Tab-separated table of C-alpha atoms in Angstrom:
chain	number	residue	atom	x	y	z
A	896	MET	CA	124.435	83.190	80.526
A	897	GLU	CA	126.633	84.385	77.679
A	898	ALA	CA	128.918	81.859	75.989
A	899	LYS	CA	132.021	83.663	77.247
A	900	ASN	CA	130.824	83.645	80.851
A	901	LEU	CA	129.749	80.003	80.550
A	902	ILE	CA	133.235	78.963	79.401
A	903	LEU	CA	134.852	81.011	82.181
A	904	THR	CA	132.507	79.494	84.771
A	905	LEU	CA	133.307	75.928	83.678
A	906	ALA	CA	137.014	76.740	83.731
A	907	ILE	CA	136.770	78.110	87.288
A	908	PHE	CA	135.023	74.958	88.488
A	909	ILE	CA	137.494	72.599	86.789
A	910	LEU	CA	140.599	74.507	87.887
A	911	SER	CA	139.363	74.867	91.480
A	912	TYR	CA	138.755	71.121	91.799
A	913	LEU	CA	142.183	70.427	90.317
A	914	ALA	CA	143.758	72.891	92.767
A	915	LEU	CA	141.968	71.233	95.716
A	916	TYR	CA	143.229	67.839	94.585
A	917	LEU	CA	146.801	69.102	94.360
A	918	LEU	CA	146.501	70.889	97.703
A	919	VAL	CA	145.489	67.708	99.505
A	920	GLY	CA	148.440	65.920	97.908
A	921	LEU	CA	150.893	68.369	99.468
A	922	ASN	CA	150.281	66.856	102.947
A	923	LEU	CA	150.600	70.217	104.710
A	924	GLY	CA	148.584	69.103	107.727
A	925	GLY	CA	144.894	69.387	108.501
A	926	ILE	CA	144.703	73.015	109.684
A	927	ALA	CA	146.994	74.430	106.970
A	928	THR	CA	145.219	72.487	104.218
A	929	PHE	CA	141.820	73.612	105.467
A	930	ILE	CA	142.801	77.305	105.683
A	931	LEU	CA	144.383	77.303	102.220
A	932	ALA	CA	141.350	75.482	100.795
A	933	ILE	CA	138.988	78.091	102.255
A	934	ILE	CA	141.117	80.918	100.796
A	935	LEU	CA	141.111	79.171	97.411
A	936	LEU	CA	137.341	78.711	97.515
A	937	ILE	CA	136.751	82.339	98.529
A	938	VAL	CA	138.809	83.531	95.552
A	939	CYS	CA	136.882	81.185	93.231
A	940	GLY	CA	133.625	82.468	94.693
A	941	ARG	CA	134.548	86.064	93.882
A	942	LEU	CA	135.340	85.038	90.305
A	943	LEU	CA	132.016	83.186	89.984
A	944	GLU	CA	130.255	86.240	91.383
A	945	LYS	CA	131.239	88.068	88.218
A	946	THR	CA	130.702	85.295	85.650
A	947	MET	CA	127.408	83.998	87.098
A	948	LYS	CA	126.138	87.300	88.571
A	949	LEU	CA	125.741	85.690	91.995
A	950	GLU	CA	124.494	87.297	95.178
A	951	ARG	CA	127.165	87.341	97.911
A	952	TYR	CA	126.439	86.556	101.539
A	953	SER	CA	129.632	86.811	103.641
A	954	ILE	CA	132.049	84.236	102.133
A	955	PHE	CA	129.162	82.360	100.481
A	956	HIS	CA	127.258	82.950	97.254
A	957	LEU	CA	123.615	82.248	96.497
A	958	VAL	CA	122.407	80.651	93.283
A	959	ARG	CA	118.801	81.849	93.434
A	960	SER	CA	115.839	80.794	91.263
A	961	THR	CA	112.025	80.673	91.211
A	962	LYS	CA	111.579	78.391	88.193
A	963	PHE	CA	111.174	75.110	90.108
A	964	LEU	CA	108.845	76.298	92.892
A	965	GLY	CA	105.705	75.125	91.079
A	966	ILE	CA	106.771	71.512	91.624
A	967	PHE	CA	106.138	71.884	95.354
A	968	ASP	CA	102.595	73.159	94.735
A	969	ILE	CA	101.832	69.989	92.767
A	970	LEU	CA	103.363	67.712	95.420
A	971	ALA	CA	101.614	69.593	98.237
A	972	LYS	CA	98.204	68.932	96.677
A	973	LYS	CA	98.836	65.221	96.113
A	974	TYR	CA	100.697	64.200	99.252
A	975	ALA	CA	99.621	66.603	101.999
A	976	VAL	CA	98.170	64.020	104.396
A	977	ALA	CA	100.998	61.505	103.948
A	978	SER	CA	103.656	64.212	104.314
A	979	ILE	CA	102.188	65.506	107.579
A	980	LEU	CA	101.894	61.985	108.967
A	981	ILE	CA	105.526	61.198	108.101
A	982	THR	CA	106.789	64.420	109.712
A	983	ASP	CA	104.807	63.672	112.895
A	984	ILE	CA	106.498	60.276	113.065
A	985	GLY	CA	109.747	62.184	112.466
A	986	LEU	CA	109.009	64.323	115.524
A	987	VAL	CA	108.752	61.160	117.623
A	988	VAL	CA	111.961	59.738	116.147
A	989	GLY	CA	113.748	63.016	116.775
A	990	TYR	CA	112.486	63.837	120.260
A	991	GLY	CA	110.852	60.724	121.727
A	992	ILE	CA	108.054	61.259	124.204
A	993	PHE	CA	108.842	64.992	124.295
A	994	ALA	CA	107.062	65.162	120.927
A	995	TYR	CA	103.851	64.615	122.908
A	996	THR	CA	103.921	68.276	123.998
A	997	LEU	CA	103.447	69.240	120.344
A	998	LEU	CA	101.092	66.483	119.213
A	999	LYS	CA	98.845	66.100	122.273
A	1000	ASN	CA	96.033	68.271	120.876
A	1001	VAL	CA	96.384	67.260	117.232
A	1002	TYR	CA	95.141	63.663	117.081
A	1003	SER	CA	92.700	61.403	118.830
A	1004	ARG	CA	94.085	59.169	121.575
A	1005	LYS	CA	94.128	56.125	119.273
A	1006	ALA	CA	95.865	58.038	116.467
A	1007	LYS	CA	98.510	59.377	118.869
A	1008	ILE	CA	99.249	55.857	120.116
A	1009	LEU	CA	99.710	54.612	116.552
A	1010	ILE	CA	101.983	57.515	115.617
A	1011	PHE	CA	104.167	57.040	118.702
A	1012	LEU	CA	104.347	53.278	118.133
A	1013	ALA	CA	105.416	53.921	114.537
A	1014	GLY	CA	108.031	56.398	115.747
A	1015	PHE	CA	109.368	54.001	118.386
A	1016	ALA	CA	109.502	51.185	115.810
A	1017	MET	CA	111.531	53.418	113.479
A	1018	GLN	CA	113.868	54.325	116.348
A	1019	THR	CA	114.435	50.634	117.021
A	1020	LEU	CA	115.247	49.949	113.359
A	1021	ILE	CA	117.613	52.915	113.281
A	1022	PHE	CA	119.582	51.704	116.292
A	1023	LEU	CA	119.605	48.043	115.324
A	1024	ILE	CA	120.277	48.435	111.587
A	1025	LEU	CA	121.000	51.943	110.310
A	1026	MET	CA	123.326	53.159	113.061
A	1027	PRO	CA	125.628	50.085	113.037
A	1028	VAL	CA	125.852	50.390	109.241
A	1029	VAL	CA	126.763	54.078	109.583
A	1030	PHE	CA	129.538	53.268	112.068
A	1031	GLY	CA	130.906	50.588	109.745
A	1032	LEU	CA	130.715	52.763	106.637
A	1033	VAL	CA	132.598	55.613	108.300
A	1034	PHE	CA	135.818	53.603	107.932
A	1035	ASN	CA	134.977	52.785	104.305
A	1036	VAL	CA	134.084	56.171	102.882
A	1037	LEU	CA	135.637	58.845	105.112
A	1038	PRO	CA	139.393	58.822	104.480
A	1039	SER	CA	139.951	61.478	107.165
A	1040	VAL	CA	138.822	59.144	109.947
A	1041	HIS	CA	141.863	58.005	111.923
A	1042	VAL	CA	141.809	54.964	114.174
A	1043	PRO	CA	143.046	56.029	117.621
A	1044	GLU	CA	145.595	53.931	119.486
A	1045	HIS	CA	144.337	51.311	121.969
A	1046	SER	CA	140.712	52.082	121.143
A	1047	ALA	CA	139.283	48.626	120.502
A	1048	SER	CA	137.806	48.371	123.961
A	1049	ALA	CA	136.446	51.885	123.700
A	1050	ILE	CA	134.820	51.182	120.337
A	1051	SER	CA	133.377	47.915	121.605
A	1052	GLY	CA	132.056	49.699	124.664
A	1053	LEU	CA	130.527	52.344	122.430
A	1054	SER	CA	128.795	49.653	120.365
A	1055	ASN	CA	127.346	48.050	123.498
A	1056	TYR	CA	126.337	51.492	124.684
A	1057	PHE	CA	124.335	52.163	121.530
A	1058	ILE	CA	122.756	48.718	121.614
A	1059	LEU	CA	121.316	49.522	125.050
A	1060	LEU	CA	120.315	53.082	124.286
A	1061	PRO	CA	117.226	52.265	122.180
A	1062	PHE	CA	115.735	50.484	125.159
A	1063	LEU	CA	116.852	52.991	127.785
A	1064	LEU	CA	116.829	56.473	126.296
A	1065	SER	CA	115.775	56.789	122.668
A	1066	TYR	CA	112.063	56.391	123.360
A	1067	ALA	CA	112.302	59.173	125.919
A	1068	ILE	CA	114.523	61.761	124.216
A	1069	GLY	CA	114.875	60.580	120.600
A	1070	LEU	CA	117.816	60.943	118.254
A	1071	GLY	CA	118.121	64.635	119.021
A	1072	GLY	CA	118.398	64.009	122.756
A	1073	LEU	CA	120.949	61.226	122.315
A	1074	THR	CA	123.060	63.396	120.018
A	1075	LEU	CA	122.941	66.158	122.627
A	1076	LEU	CA	124.065	63.795	125.394
A	1077	ALA	CA	126.914	62.407	123.269
A	1078	LEU	CA	128.072	65.922	122.387
A	1079	VAL	CA	128.039	67.129	125.994
A	1080	ALA	CA	129.696	63.928	127.281
A	1081	TYR	CA	132.582	64.169	124.799
A	1082	SER	CA	133.047	67.871	125.513
A	1083	PHE	CA	133.532	66.890	129.167
A	1084	ASN	CA	136.466	64.691	128.069
A	1085	ILE	CA	137.926	67.663	126.223
A	1086	VAL	CA	137.543	69.896	129.290
A	1087	VAL	CA	139.398	67.266	131.345
A	1088	ALA	CA	142.165	67.284	128.723
A	1089	VAL	CA	142.348	71.098	128.901
A	1090	LEU	CA	142.670	70.997	132.682
A	1091	GLY	CA	145.323	68.296	132.372
A	1092	SER	CA	147.297	70.470	129.960
A	1093	LEU	CA	147.102	73.478	132.262
A	1094	LEU	CA	148.119	71.494	135.337
A	1095	SER	CA	151.059	69.945	133.481
A	1096	GLY	CA	152.326	73.386	132.569
A	1097	SER	CA	152.308	72.443	128.883
A	1098	PRO	CA	149.219	73.897	127.156
A	1099	GLY	CA	147.988	71.587	124.438
A	1100	SER	CA	149.982	68.568	125.624
A	1101	GLU	CA	146.790	66.626	126.347
A	1102	LEU	CA	144.573	68.171	123.674
A	1103	CYS	CA	146.890	67.306	120.789
A	1104	SER	CA	146.340	63.596	121.405
A	1105	ILE	CA	142.558	63.662	121.797
A	1106	THR	CA	140.380	63.044	118.723
A	1107	PRO	CA	138.169	66.030	117.761
A	1108	GLY	CA	134.485	65.342	118.300
A	1109	ALA	CA	133.357	67.429	115.323
A	1110	THR	CA	134.681	68.569	111.985
A	1111	LEU	CA	133.623	70.589	108.976
A	1112	ILE	CA	132.791	68.597	105.846
A	1113	VAL	CA	134.557	69.796	102.695
A	1114	PRO	CA	134.710	67.671	99.517
A	1115	GLY	CA	138.261	67.410	98.277
A	1116	ILE	CA	139.672	68.011	101.775
A	1117	ASN	CA	138.152	65.434	104.102
A	1118	LEU	CA	135.733	63.863	101.618
A	1119	PRO	CA	136.356	62.346	98.186
A	1120	LEU	CA	135.822	65.284	95.830
A	1121	VAL	CA	133.309	64.050	93.238
A	1122	GLU	CA	131.532	61.519	95.457
A	1123	GLY	CA	131.360	64.092	98.251
A	1124	ILE	CA	129.739	66.706	96.013
A	1125	ILE	CA	127.177	64.157	94.761
A	1126	ALA	CA	126.298	63.024	98.301
A	1127	LEU	CA	126.045	66.580	99.644
A	1128	SER	CA	123.854	67.588	96.703
A	1129	VAL	CA	121.452	64.723	97.489
A	1130	ILE	CA	121.378	65.792	101.143
A	1131	LEU	CA	120.646	69.426	100.325
A	1132	ILE	CA	117.920	68.629	97.809
A	1133	ALA	CA	116.170	66.231	100.196
A	1134	HIS	CA	116.474	68.487	103.245
A	1135	GLU	CA	115.428	71.786	101.702
A	1136	GLY	CA	112.901	70.127	99.407
A	1137	ALA	CA	111.118	68.661	102.437
A	1138	HIS	CA	111.041	72.091	104.085
A	1139	ALA	CA	109.583	73.596	100.921
A	1140	LEU	CA	106.940	70.864	100.590
A	1141	LEU	CA	105.642	71.357	104.131
A	1142	THR	CA	105.752	75.127	103.672
A	1143	ARG	CA	103.410	74.879	100.703
A	1144	ILE	CA	101.177	72.321	102.442
A	1145	PHE	CA	100.578	74.971	105.121
A	1146	LYS	CA	99.832	77.563	102.423
A	1147	VAL	CA	102.921	79.692	103.040
A	1148	PRO	CA	104.204	81.238	99.784
A	1149	LEU	CA	107.765	80.542	98.652
A	1150	THR	CA	109.555	83.580	97.268
A	1151	SER	CA	112.682	81.806	95.985
A	1152	GLY	CA	115.077	78.947	96.540
A	1153	GLY	CA	118.476	77.723	95.473
A	1154	ILE	CA	121.956	76.554	96.391
A	1155	VAL	CA	124.569	78.085	98.684
A	1156	LEU	CA	128.099	77.865	97.299
A	1157	LEU	CA	131.406	78.166	99.115
A	1158	GLY	CA	133.459	78.913	96.049
A	1159	THR	CA	132.723	75.947	93.779
A	1160	ILE	CA	131.569	73.580	96.560
A	1161	PRO	CA	127.862	73.201	97.477
A	1162	ALA	CA	127.721	74.327	101.116
A	1163	GLY	CA	123.979	74.442	101.621
A	1164	ALA	CA	120.604	75.046	100.084
A	1165	PHE	CA	117.774	77.388	100.941
A	1166	MET	CA	114.083	77.922	100.468
A	1167	GLU	CA	112.786	81.394	101.253
A	1168	PRO	CA	109.220	81.397	102.534
A	1169	ASP	CA	107.188	84.511	103.156
A	1170	GLU	CA	108.365	85.302	106.704
A	1171	LYS	CA	105.185	87.171	107.695
A	1172	GLU	CA	102.977	84.256	106.671
A	1173	LEU	CA	105.376	81.751	108.226
A	1174	ASN	CA	105.277	83.487	111.600
A	1175	LYS	CA	101.484	83.288	111.586
A	1176	LEU	CA	101.614	79.468	111.687
A	1177	ASP	CA	100.906	77.716	114.982
A	1178	PRO	CA	103.853	76.058	116.820
A	1179	VAL	CA	102.827	72.565	115.695
A	1180	SER	CA	102.804	73.504	112.012
A	1181	GLN	CA	106.124	75.306	112.345
A	1182	SER	CA	107.671	72.300	114.100
A	1183	ARG	CA	106.382	69.970	111.395
A	1184	MET	CA	107.899	72.145	108.707
A	1185	LEU	CA	111.233	72.291	110.559
A	1186	VAL	CA	111.550	68.573	111.355
A	1187	ALA	CA	110.700	67.674	107.759
A	1188	GLY	CA	114.319	68.255	106.726
A	1189	SER	CA	115.822	65.756	109.170
A	1190	THR	CA	112.999	63.299	108.486
A	1191	ALA	CA	113.735	63.447	104.757
A	1192	ASN	CA	117.458	62.894	105.371
A	1193	ILE	CA	116.742	59.751	107.411
A	1194	MET	CA	114.434	58.464	104.662
A	1195	VAL	CA	117.127	59.083	102.038
A	1196	ALA	CA	119.649	57.253	104.244
A	1197	TRP	CA	117.333	54.225	104.320
A	1198	LEU	CA	116.836	54.383	100.543
A	1199	ALA	CA	120.596	54.578	99.960
A	1200	LEU	CA	121.059	51.629	102.332
A	1201	LEU	CA	118.644	49.539	100.244
A	1202	LEU	CA	120.599	50.481	97.105
A	1203	LEU	CA	123.854	49.574	98.864
A	1204	VAL	CA	122.450	46.172	99.848
A	1205	GLY	CA	121.471	45.542	96.227
A	1206	PHE	CA	124.910	46.651	95.038
A	1207	PHE	CA	126.537	44.432	97.671
A	1208	LEU	CA	124.562	41.353	96.600
A	1209	LEU	CA	125.166	41.903	92.890
A	1210	THR	CA	128.909	42.486	93.152
A	1211	SER	CA	130.170	39.676	95.382
A	1212	SER	CA	132.506	38.466	92.633
A	1213	LEU	CA	134.087	41.919	92.292
A	1214	ARG	CA	135.140	42.298	95.928
A	1215	SER	CA	138.456	41.051	97.252
A	1216	GLY	CA	140.028	40.514	100.631
A	1217	VAL	CA	142.691	43.053	101.586
A	1218	ILE	CA	144.626	44.506	104.469
A	1219	ILE	CA	144.658	48.300	104.570
A	1220	THR	CA	147.223	49.816	106.893
A	1221	GLN	CA	146.675	52.894	108.991
A	1222	PRO	CA	149.814	53.472	111.067
A	1223	PHE	CA	149.675	55.543	114.214
A	1224	SER	CA	150.780	59.095	113.820
A	1225	ASP	CA	151.663	61.469	116.595
A	1226	PRO	CA	149.295	64.449	116.258
A	1227	CYS	CA	151.443	66.430	118.707
A	1228	ASN	CA	154.409	66.599	116.337
A	1229	ASN	CA	152.831	65.136	113.174
A	1230	THR	CA	155.434	62.376	112.874
A	1231	THR	CA	155.222	58.608	112.783
A	1232	LEU	CA	155.774	56.954	116.147
A	1233	SER	CA	157.949	54.202	114.720
A	1234	GLN	CA	160.164	54.129	111.649
A	1235	ASP	CA	159.231	50.456	111.181
A	1236	LEU	CA	155.581	51.205	110.365
A	1237	LEU	CA	154.349	50.844	106.800
A	1238	PRO	CA	152.832	53.786	104.905
A	1239	ARG	CA	149.296	54.764	105.885
A	1240	GLY	CA	146.639	53.517	103.501
A	1241	LEU	CA	148.826	50.780	102.024
A	1242	ILE	CA	146.633	48.149	100.316
A	1243	ILE	CA	147.917	44.600	100.711
A	1244	THR	CA	146.320	41.906	98.529
A	1245	GLU	CA	148.648	38.963	99.284
A	1246	VAL	CA	151.028	37.929	102.059
A	1247	ASN	CA	153.873	35.643	100.939
A	1248	GLY	CA	151.895	34.993	97.757
A	1249	THR	CA	148.724	33.928	99.583
A	1250	PRO	CA	145.521	35.963	98.951
A	1251	ILE	CA	144.164	37.637	102.080
A	1252	ASP	CA	140.928	35.634	101.959
A	1253	LYS	CA	142.935	32.400	102.158
A	1254	LEU	CA	145.289	33.427	104.941
A	1255	GLU	CA	145.074	31.155	107.943
A	1256	SER	CA	147.505	33.065	110.107
A	1257	LEU	CA	149.773	36.074	110.218
A	1258	VAL	CA	152.358	34.210	112.307
A	1259	PHE	CA	155.817	33.660	110.800
A	1260	ALA	CA	159.298	32.762	111.946
A	1261	PRO	CA	160.812	35.446	114.188
A	1262	GLY	CA	162.687	37.928	112.014
A	1263	GLU	CA	161.357	36.428	108.756
A	1264	ASN	CA	161.229	38.809	105.820
A	1265	VAL	CA	157.545	38.676	104.771
A	1266	SER	CA	156.525	39.735	101.260
A	1267	LEU	CA	153.472	41.968	100.973
A	1268	THR	CA	151.862	42.261	97.541
A	1269	THR	CA	150.286	45.646	96.774
A	1270	PRO	CA	148.730	47.106	93.606
A	1271	ASN	CA	152.020	48.978	93.096
A	1272	GLY	CA	154.380	46.058	93.613
A	1273	THR	CA	155.863	43.950	96.405
A	1274	ILE	CA	157.358	45.294	99.612
A	1275	TYR	CA	158.774	43.487	102.644
A	1276	ALA	CA	158.235	43.656	106.408
A	1277	ALA	CA	160.255	41.822	109.042
A	1278	ALA	CA	158.382	39.661	111.544
A	1279	ASP	CA	159.042	40.614	115.166
A	1280	SER	CA	160.354	38.380	117.950
A	1281	TYR	CA	156.904	36.809	118.250
A	1282	GLY	CA	156.833	35.965	114.539
A	1283	ARG	CA	154.178	38.573	113.760
A	1284	ILE	CA	154.012	41.556	111.435
A	1285	HIS	CA	151.139	43.213	113.282
A	1286	SER	CA	153.509	45.740	114.827
A	1287	ALA	CA	154.419	46.965	111.358
A	1288	LEU	CA	150.825	47.038	110.115
A	1289	ALA	CA	148.730	48.178	113.074
A	1290	PRO	CA	146.326	49.730	113.173
A	1291	TYR	CA	144.981	48.011	110.089
A	1292	ARG	CA	141.721	46.902	108.549
A	1293	LEU	CA	141.426	43.224	107.721
A	1294	ILE	CA	138.701	43.036	105.071
A	1295	SER	CA	137.288	39.848	103.589
A	1296	SER	CA	135.513	39.609	100.251
A	1297	SER	CA	132.340	38.700	102.173
A	1298	GLY	CA	132.124	42.286	103.432
A	1299	VAL	CA	132.885	41.429	107.057
A	1300	GLY	CA	136.057	42.809	108.543
A	1301	VAL	CA	137.788	43.845	111.732
A	1302	ILE	CA	140.081	46.650	112.754
A	1303	VAL	CA	143.233	45.642	114.600
A	1304	TYR	CA	144.019	48.702	116.671
A	1305	SER	CA	147.373	47.728	118.135
A	1306	TYR	CA	149.679	44.803	118.677
A	1307	GLU	CA	152.011	44.478	121.629
A	1308	LYS	CA	153.925	41.494	122.994
A	1309	GLY	CA	152.014	38.973	120.930
A	1310	VAL	CA	148.561	40.264	121.942
A	1311	ALA	CA	146.345	41.984	119.391
A	1312	ASP	CA	143.749	44.617	120.349
A	1313	VAL	CA	140.991	43.693	117.894
A	1314	GLY	CA	137.679	45.451	117.358
A	1315	THR	CA	134.333	43.739	116.867
A	1316	PRO	CA	133.424	42.470	113.360
A	1317	GLN	CA	131.719	45.099	111.238
A	1318	LEU	CA	130.820	46.028	107.682
A	1319	LEU	CA	134.045	46.696	105.756
A	1320	LEU	CA	134.186	46.617	101.964
A	1321	TYR	CA	136.881	46.893	99.332
A	1322	TYR	CA	136.516	47.037	95.546
A	1323	PRO	CA	139.732	46.931	93.476
A	1324	GLY	CA	138.300	48.794	90.475
A	1325	TRP	CA	137.539	52.508	90.363
A	1326	LEU	CA	133.875	52.008	89.447
A	1327	GLY	CA	133.123	49.762	92.419
A	1328	SER	CA	134.903	52.155	94.777
A	1329	PHE	CA	133.070	55.121	93.254
A	1330	ILE	CA	129.614	53.565	93.722
A	1331	LEU	CA	130.522	52.433	97.240
A	1332	ASN	CA	131.683	55.939	98.143
A	1333	VAL	CA	128.608	57.643	96.712
A	1334	LEU	CA	126.129	55.312	98.438
A	1335	GLY	CA	128.177	55.128	101.634
A	1336	LEU	CA	128.587	58.888	101.913
A	1337	THR	CA	124.897	59.377	101.168
A	1338	ILE	CA	124.002	57.081	104.069
A	1339	VAL	CA	126.563	58.431	106.535
A	1340	LEU	CA	126.165	62.137	105.809
A	1341	ASN	CA	122.368	62.042	105.639
A	1342	PHE	CA	122.306	60.377	109.053
A	1343	ILE	CA	124.815	62.840	110.532
A	1344	ILE	CA	123.055	65.906	109.096
A	1345	ALA	CA	119.671	64.610	110.272
A	1346	THR	CA	120.781	64.051	113.861
A	1347	VAL	CA	122.970	67.148	114.243
A	1348	ASN	CA	120.233	69.360	112.795
A	1349	LEU	CA	117.925	68.223	115.623
A	1350	LEU	CA	120.178	69.871	118.224
A	1351	PRO	CA	118.787	72.946	120.014
A	1352	VAL	CA	121.532	75.204	118.636
A	1353	PRO	CA	120.768	78.632	117.121
A	1354	LEU	CA	120.424	78.442	113.311
A	1355	PHE	CA	119.623	74.694	113.515
A	1356	ASP	CA	116.049	73.490	112.994
A	1357	GLY	CA	116.118	71.813	116.397
A	1358	HIS	CA	116.419	75.165	118.164
A	1359	LYS	CA	112.918	76.304	117.222
A	1360	ILE	CA	111.402	72.829	117.590
A	1361	VAL	CA	112.661	72.463	121.177
A	1362	ALA	CA	111.635	76.058	121.918
A	1363	HIS	CA	108.069	75.281	120.794
A	1364	SER	CA	108.076	72.128	122.913
A	1365	LEU	CA	109.431	73.713	126.114
A	1366	ASN	CA	107.594	77.027	125.840
A	1367	SER	CA	110.082	78.569	128.289
A	1368	LYS	CA	112.632	81.141	127.088
A	1369	LEU	CA	114.800	80.780	130.222
A	1370	ILE	CA	115.119	76.984	130.018
A	1371	MET	CA	115.639	77.191	126.261
A	1372	SER	CA	118.423	79.753	126.679
A	1373	ILE	CA	120.205	77.557	129.243
A	1374	ILE	CA	119.966	74.435	127.058
A	1375	SER	CA	121.072	76.299	123.934
A	1376	GLY	CA	124.029	77.806	125.748
A	1377	ILE	CA	125.198	74.449	127.081
A	1378	VAL	CA	124.855	72.724	123.699
A	1379	LEU	CA	126.535	75.560	121.798
A	1380	ILE	CA	129.518	75.540	124.184
A	1381	ALA	CA	129.741	71.734	123.917
A	1382	PHE	CA	129.541	71.964	120.136
A	1383	LEU	CA	132.420	74.455	119.982
A	1384	LEU	CA	134.481	72.440	122.474
A	1385	ASN	CA	134.288	69.420	120.178
A	1386	PHE	CA	136.151	71.434	117.521
A	1387	LEU	CA	138.840	72.595	119.977
A	1388	PRO	CA	141.315	69.675	119.536
A	1389	TRP	CA	141.783	70.643	115.860
A	1390	LEU	CA	143.757	73.691	117.010
A	1391	PHE	CA	146.445	71.451	118.507
A	1392	ARG	CA	146.847	68.915	115.681
């Protein structure tokens, strides 16, 4: 790349990230911000097309290369057996006993039993350790996640639900099957809301208050910009790298590979195998190659979790107890429900001069003016007739320096609706927050990408895997249609927010 084009390319990247940052700060609302961000990224993509000589594919651009493909040949020779074994365990984790239809003629009876036991053991660890951590980290690293009103009982019920699932369903249908059931079940709630809106004669009246079940992931919009790009890059490298490794293990040539850009944001990655040679592979080999991506993402999530545990243990003195407010907002008219509520995202380090970790109670004299210390100064909130300030704070996150916290969802008439204790962390310095966000996003997004990619939806890896397993075009078409409709329905509430 010429020096002039290199300077222009760097300038486009820097200015686009700055523009995204400023756009988010305008608080235009989710839909408007998203549309403007996409337009901005499309314009940046067209500029990069000229400076970097990129290949355009719809609104995306491909950064294509062949220079690194030899690495996969080396890895394929050294780790072929281990890689195939890991992906077979991944098939069990992803699809439970349904994986037997693919593996029944591959191994001896004893080997199959060991592989399925290993897969079931991994499923158990995922549901007992990884999944609860993911749920806890969502509130730490995804600033776009809003706590819905009166949802403590629902969240607690959800936690109990997922505790039982490993013993009831995961061994039978795997992570892919459970994700499918959750998607379809939530879409049913959305359909009920649609019917309620139509019957009330006010279209959207019910949908505007229901939380969307799915969202697009865009760094700078609903993810921290830098940390989001780092986490997504790790995901893409692991996912597509695993596909490429299995492709070479099965002797299918790779013609090229690279990154998919939406403007200046990594939106995907690709490895292009020789399609003719790929189609000659048997269904088992194709399924192994396809599930390798999700398997790699789960492995990366575990690795990032180990790093997070190490970071957590080494930084106990750096954490502090805080209260972080998240007032209710009315998605139907985008206004705050009560003028008494404190700003969303307000960080409170002391109450009446007492550090949060040392607070014994949040009960005061009725009407007392309570001082709240924040990083930007002191503000005041009046205690209600019950001597509490919960009504001004809720919903809020009460985080201790130990890393254990709770979410108080609402507070009415002296009774708090409190969620179950979970992993909640806060670091006052930028470096601690940065590392937490990078590791947390790597865990959360790898897990989400791994599970969603197992769905039998066209263009997802799970579509071909399930098709190979069922071996019935009619049944596959019905399942794909149902899941695709459910997937789209989960996005529907965004149109009314």
